[in-house]
mmCIF file of C-alpha atoms in Angstrom:
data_model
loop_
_atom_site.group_PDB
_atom_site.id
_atom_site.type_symbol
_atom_site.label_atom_id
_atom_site.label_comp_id
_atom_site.label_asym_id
_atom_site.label_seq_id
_atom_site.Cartn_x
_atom_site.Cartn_y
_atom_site.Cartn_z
ATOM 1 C CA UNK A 1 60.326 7.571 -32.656
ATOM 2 C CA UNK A 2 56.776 8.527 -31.717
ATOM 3 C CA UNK A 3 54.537 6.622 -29.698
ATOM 4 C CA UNK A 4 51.968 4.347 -31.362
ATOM 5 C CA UNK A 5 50.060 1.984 -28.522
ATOM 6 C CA UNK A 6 48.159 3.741 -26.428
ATOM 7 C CA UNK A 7 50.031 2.442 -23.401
ATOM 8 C CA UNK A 8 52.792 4.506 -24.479
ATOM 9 C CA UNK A 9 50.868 7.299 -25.136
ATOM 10 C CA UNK A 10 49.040 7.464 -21.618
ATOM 11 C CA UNK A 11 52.720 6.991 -20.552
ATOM 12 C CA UNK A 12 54.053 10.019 -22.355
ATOM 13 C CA UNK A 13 51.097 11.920 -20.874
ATOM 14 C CA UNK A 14 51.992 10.644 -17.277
ATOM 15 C CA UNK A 15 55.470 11.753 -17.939
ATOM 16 C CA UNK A 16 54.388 15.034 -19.177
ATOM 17 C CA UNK A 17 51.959 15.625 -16.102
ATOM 18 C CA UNK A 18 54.442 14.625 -13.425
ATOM 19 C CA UNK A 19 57.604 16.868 -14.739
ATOM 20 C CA UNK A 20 54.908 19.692 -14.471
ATOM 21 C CA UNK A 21 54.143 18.744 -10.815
ATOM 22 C CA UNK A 22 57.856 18.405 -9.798
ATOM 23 C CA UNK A 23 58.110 21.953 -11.167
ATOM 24 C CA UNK A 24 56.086 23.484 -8.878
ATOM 25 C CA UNK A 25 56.956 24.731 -5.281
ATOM 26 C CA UNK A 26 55.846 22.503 -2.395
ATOM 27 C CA UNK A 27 53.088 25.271 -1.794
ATOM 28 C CA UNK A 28 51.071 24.992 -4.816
ATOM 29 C CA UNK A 29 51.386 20.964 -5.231
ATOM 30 C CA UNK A 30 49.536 21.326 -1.650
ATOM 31 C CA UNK A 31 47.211 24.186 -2.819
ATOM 32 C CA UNK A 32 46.950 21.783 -6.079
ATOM 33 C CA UNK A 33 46.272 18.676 -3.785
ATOM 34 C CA UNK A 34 43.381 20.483 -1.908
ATOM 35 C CA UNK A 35 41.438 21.693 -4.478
ATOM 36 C CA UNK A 36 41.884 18.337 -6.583
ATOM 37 C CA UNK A 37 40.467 16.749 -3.430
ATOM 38 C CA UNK A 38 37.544 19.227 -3.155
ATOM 39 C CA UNK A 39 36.316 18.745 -6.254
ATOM 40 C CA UNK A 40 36.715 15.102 -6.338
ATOM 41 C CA UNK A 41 34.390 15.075 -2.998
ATOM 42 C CA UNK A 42 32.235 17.718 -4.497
ATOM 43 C CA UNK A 43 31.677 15.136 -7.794
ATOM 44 C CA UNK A 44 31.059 12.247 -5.574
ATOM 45 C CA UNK A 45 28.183 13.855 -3.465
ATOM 46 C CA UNK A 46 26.416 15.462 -6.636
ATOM 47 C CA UNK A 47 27.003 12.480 -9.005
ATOM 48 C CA UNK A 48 26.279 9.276 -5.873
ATOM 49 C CA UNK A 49 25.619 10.677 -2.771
ATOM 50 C CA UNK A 50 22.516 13.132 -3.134
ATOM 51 C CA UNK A 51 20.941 10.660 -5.883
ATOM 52 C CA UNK A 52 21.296 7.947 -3.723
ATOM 53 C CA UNK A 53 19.114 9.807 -0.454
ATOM 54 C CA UNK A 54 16.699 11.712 -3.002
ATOM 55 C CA UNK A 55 15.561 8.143 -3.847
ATOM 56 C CA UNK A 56 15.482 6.997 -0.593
ATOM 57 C CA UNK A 57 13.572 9.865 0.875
ATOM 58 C CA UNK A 58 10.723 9.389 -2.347
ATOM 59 C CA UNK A 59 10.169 5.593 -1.640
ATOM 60 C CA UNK A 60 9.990 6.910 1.884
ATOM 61 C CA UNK A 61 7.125 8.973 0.913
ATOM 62 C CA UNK A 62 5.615 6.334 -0.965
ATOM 63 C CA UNK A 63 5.801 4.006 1.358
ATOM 64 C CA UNK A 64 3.771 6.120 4.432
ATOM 65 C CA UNK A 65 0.998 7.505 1.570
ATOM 66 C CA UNK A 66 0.496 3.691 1.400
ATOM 67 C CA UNK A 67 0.426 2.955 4.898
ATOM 68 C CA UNK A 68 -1.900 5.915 5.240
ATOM 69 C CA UNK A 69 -4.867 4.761 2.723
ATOM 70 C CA UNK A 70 -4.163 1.206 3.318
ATOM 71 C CA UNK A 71 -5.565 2.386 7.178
ATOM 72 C CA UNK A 72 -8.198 4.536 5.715
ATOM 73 C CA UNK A 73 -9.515 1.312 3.892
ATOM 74 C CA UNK A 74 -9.450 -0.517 6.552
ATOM 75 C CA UNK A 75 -10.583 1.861 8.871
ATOM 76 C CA UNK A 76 -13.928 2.244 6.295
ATOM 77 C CA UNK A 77 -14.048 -1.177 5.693
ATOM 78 C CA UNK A 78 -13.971 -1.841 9.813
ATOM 79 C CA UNK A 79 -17.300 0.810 10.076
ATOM 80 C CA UNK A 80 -18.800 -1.277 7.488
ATOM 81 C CA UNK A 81 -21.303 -4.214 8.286
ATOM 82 C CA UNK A 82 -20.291 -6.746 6.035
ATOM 83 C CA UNK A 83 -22.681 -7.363 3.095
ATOM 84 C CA UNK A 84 -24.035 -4.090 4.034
ATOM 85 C CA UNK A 85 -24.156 -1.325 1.059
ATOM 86 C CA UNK A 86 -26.364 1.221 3.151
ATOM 87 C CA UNK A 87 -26.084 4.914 2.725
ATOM 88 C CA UNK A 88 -27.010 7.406 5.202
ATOM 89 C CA UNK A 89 -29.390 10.494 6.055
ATOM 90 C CA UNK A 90 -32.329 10.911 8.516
ATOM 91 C CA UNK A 91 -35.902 9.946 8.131
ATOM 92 C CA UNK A 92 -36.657 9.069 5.750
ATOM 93 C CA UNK A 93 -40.631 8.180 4.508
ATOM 94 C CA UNK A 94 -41.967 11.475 4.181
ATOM 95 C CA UNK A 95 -38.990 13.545 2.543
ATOM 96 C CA UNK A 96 -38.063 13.266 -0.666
ATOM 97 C CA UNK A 97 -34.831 11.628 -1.779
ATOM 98 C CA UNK A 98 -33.384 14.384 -3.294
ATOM 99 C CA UNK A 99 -33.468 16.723 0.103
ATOM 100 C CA UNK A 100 -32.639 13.895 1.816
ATOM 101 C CA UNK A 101 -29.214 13.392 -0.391
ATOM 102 C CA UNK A 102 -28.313 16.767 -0.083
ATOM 103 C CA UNK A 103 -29.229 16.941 3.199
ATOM 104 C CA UNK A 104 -26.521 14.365 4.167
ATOM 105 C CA UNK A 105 -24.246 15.499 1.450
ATOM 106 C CA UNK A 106 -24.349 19.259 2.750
ATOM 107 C CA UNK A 107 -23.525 17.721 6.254
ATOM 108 C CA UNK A 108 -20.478 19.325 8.311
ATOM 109 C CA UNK A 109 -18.540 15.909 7.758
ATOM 110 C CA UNK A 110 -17.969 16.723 4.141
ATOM 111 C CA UNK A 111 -17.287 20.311 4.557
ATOM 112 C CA UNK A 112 -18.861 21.651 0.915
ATOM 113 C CA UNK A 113 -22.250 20.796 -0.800
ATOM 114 C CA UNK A 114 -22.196 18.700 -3.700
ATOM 115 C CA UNK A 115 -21.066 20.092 -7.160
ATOM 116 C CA UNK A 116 -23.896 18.675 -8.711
ATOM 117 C CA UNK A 117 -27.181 16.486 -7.647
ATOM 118 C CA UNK A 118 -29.281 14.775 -10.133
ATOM 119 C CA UNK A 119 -32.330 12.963 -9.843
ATOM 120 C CA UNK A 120 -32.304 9.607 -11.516
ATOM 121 C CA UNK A 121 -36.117 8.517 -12.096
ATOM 122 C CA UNK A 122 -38.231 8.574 -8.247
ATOM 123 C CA UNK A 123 -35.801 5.985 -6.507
ATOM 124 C CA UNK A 124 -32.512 7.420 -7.463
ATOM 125 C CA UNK A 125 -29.896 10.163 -7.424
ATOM 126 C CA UNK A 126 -26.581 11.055 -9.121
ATOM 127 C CA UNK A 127 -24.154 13.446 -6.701
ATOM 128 C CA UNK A 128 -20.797 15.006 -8.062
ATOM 129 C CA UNK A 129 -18.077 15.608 -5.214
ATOM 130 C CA UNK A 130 -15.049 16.862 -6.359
ATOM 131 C CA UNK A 131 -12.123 17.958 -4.454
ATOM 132 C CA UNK A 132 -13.138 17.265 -0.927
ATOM 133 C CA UNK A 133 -11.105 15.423 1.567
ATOM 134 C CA UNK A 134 -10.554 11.895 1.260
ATOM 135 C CA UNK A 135 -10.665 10.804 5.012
ATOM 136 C CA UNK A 136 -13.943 13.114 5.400
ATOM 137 C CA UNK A 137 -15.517 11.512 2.552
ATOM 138 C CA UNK A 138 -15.028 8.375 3.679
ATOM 139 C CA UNK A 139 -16.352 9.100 6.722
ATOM 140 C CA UNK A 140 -19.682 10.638 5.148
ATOM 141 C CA UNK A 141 -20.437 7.507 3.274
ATOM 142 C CA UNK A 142 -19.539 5.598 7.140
ATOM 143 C CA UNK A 143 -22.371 8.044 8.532
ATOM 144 C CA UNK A 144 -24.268 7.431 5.254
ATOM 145 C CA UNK A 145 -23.915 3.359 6.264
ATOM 146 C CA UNK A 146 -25.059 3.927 9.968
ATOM 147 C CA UNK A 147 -28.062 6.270 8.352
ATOM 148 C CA UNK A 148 -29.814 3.365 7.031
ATOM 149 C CA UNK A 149 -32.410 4.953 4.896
ATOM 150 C CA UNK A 150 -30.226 5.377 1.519
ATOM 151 C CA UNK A 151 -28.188 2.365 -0.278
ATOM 152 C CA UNK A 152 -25.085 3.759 -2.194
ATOM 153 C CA UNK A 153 -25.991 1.966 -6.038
ATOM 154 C CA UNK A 154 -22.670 2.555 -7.297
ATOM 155 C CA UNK A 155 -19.513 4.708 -6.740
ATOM 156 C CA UNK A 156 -16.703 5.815 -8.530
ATOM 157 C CA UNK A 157 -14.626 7.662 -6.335
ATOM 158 C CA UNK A 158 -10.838 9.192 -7.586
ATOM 159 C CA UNK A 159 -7.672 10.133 -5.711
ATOM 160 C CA UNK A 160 -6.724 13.649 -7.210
ATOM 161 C CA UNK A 161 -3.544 13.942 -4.765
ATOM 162 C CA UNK A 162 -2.888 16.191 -1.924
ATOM 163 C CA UNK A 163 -5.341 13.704 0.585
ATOM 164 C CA UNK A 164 -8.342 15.177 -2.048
ATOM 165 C CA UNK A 165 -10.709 13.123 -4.055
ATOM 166 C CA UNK A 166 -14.113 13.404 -6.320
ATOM 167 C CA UNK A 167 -16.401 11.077 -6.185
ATOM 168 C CA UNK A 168 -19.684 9.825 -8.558
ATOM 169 C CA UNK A 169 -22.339 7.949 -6.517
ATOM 170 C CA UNK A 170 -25.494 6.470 -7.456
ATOM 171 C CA UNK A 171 -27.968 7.113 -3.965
ATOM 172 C CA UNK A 172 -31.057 5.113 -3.958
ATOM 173 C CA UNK A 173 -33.878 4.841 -1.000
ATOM 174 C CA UNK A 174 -33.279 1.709 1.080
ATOM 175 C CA UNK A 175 -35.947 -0.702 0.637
#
């Protein structure tokens, strides 16, 4: 009679496996053994282990790039006089805005000129940065703070990865 439940048919297959096993010579049940353990530890480290660390090591990551502009931020915000939404440059008075922007933005702290620099009306201009360093544009606008002869109108100012950013700013002449 065959078997119907599928208890008896893992039994059968049991059965069936273990005659085969007692068949073979002592050798190749442990050459059998060894590889059925290899690839049983092989499964386990692709399929758990690796997984498992991969994930670890990326919130790892995560977790020091937050650390890292969490201390730029407060490092800026530390440089900053509270209430205080100065912008740099030098004299002041006698130049007009526009050199005096790109003077400051052409500085050695930012390490490239602007990508663009546009004057909005006789009290106002627009810079582009793109792709500079985050930590040195942070600490242009800190000089541009201390400079006291600009006010920073407005800023928009995106991470693009890789410790780079662009920014938009809005420079006006301090009054």
């Amino acid at each position: 009679m065959a078997a119907t439940s599928p208890t008896e048919l893992l039994g059968e297959r049991w059965n069936a496996l273990r005659q085969a096993w007692d068949q073979r010579a002592p050798r190749e049940q442990r050459l059998l053994a060894a590889g059925g353990a290899a690839v049983i530890i092989t499964l386990f480290y692709l399929l758990v282990w690796e997984p498992i660390g991969n994930a670890h090591l990326e919130a790892r990551r995560a977790l020091e790039d937050a650390r890292a502009t969490a201390q730029r931020i407060e490092t800026v915000a530390a440089m900053r006089p509270s209430g205080s939404r100065r912008v740099p440059t030098g004299t002041g008075g006698s130049r007009s805005l526009l050199s005096e922007v790109d003077r400051a933005a052409r500085s050695s702290t930012l390490g490239k000129a602007p990508e663009r620099l546009t004057p909005e009306g006789d009290d106002a201009v627009r810079v582009w940065l793109d792709k500079v360093q985050f930590a040195n544009l942070l600490r242009w606008l800190a000089e541009i703070e201390r400079g006291g002869s600009l006010r920073l109108e407005s800023a928009d100012i995106e991470r693009d990865g890789a410790g780079q950013a662009s920014a938009r700013m809005q420079i006006e002449r301090a009054s």
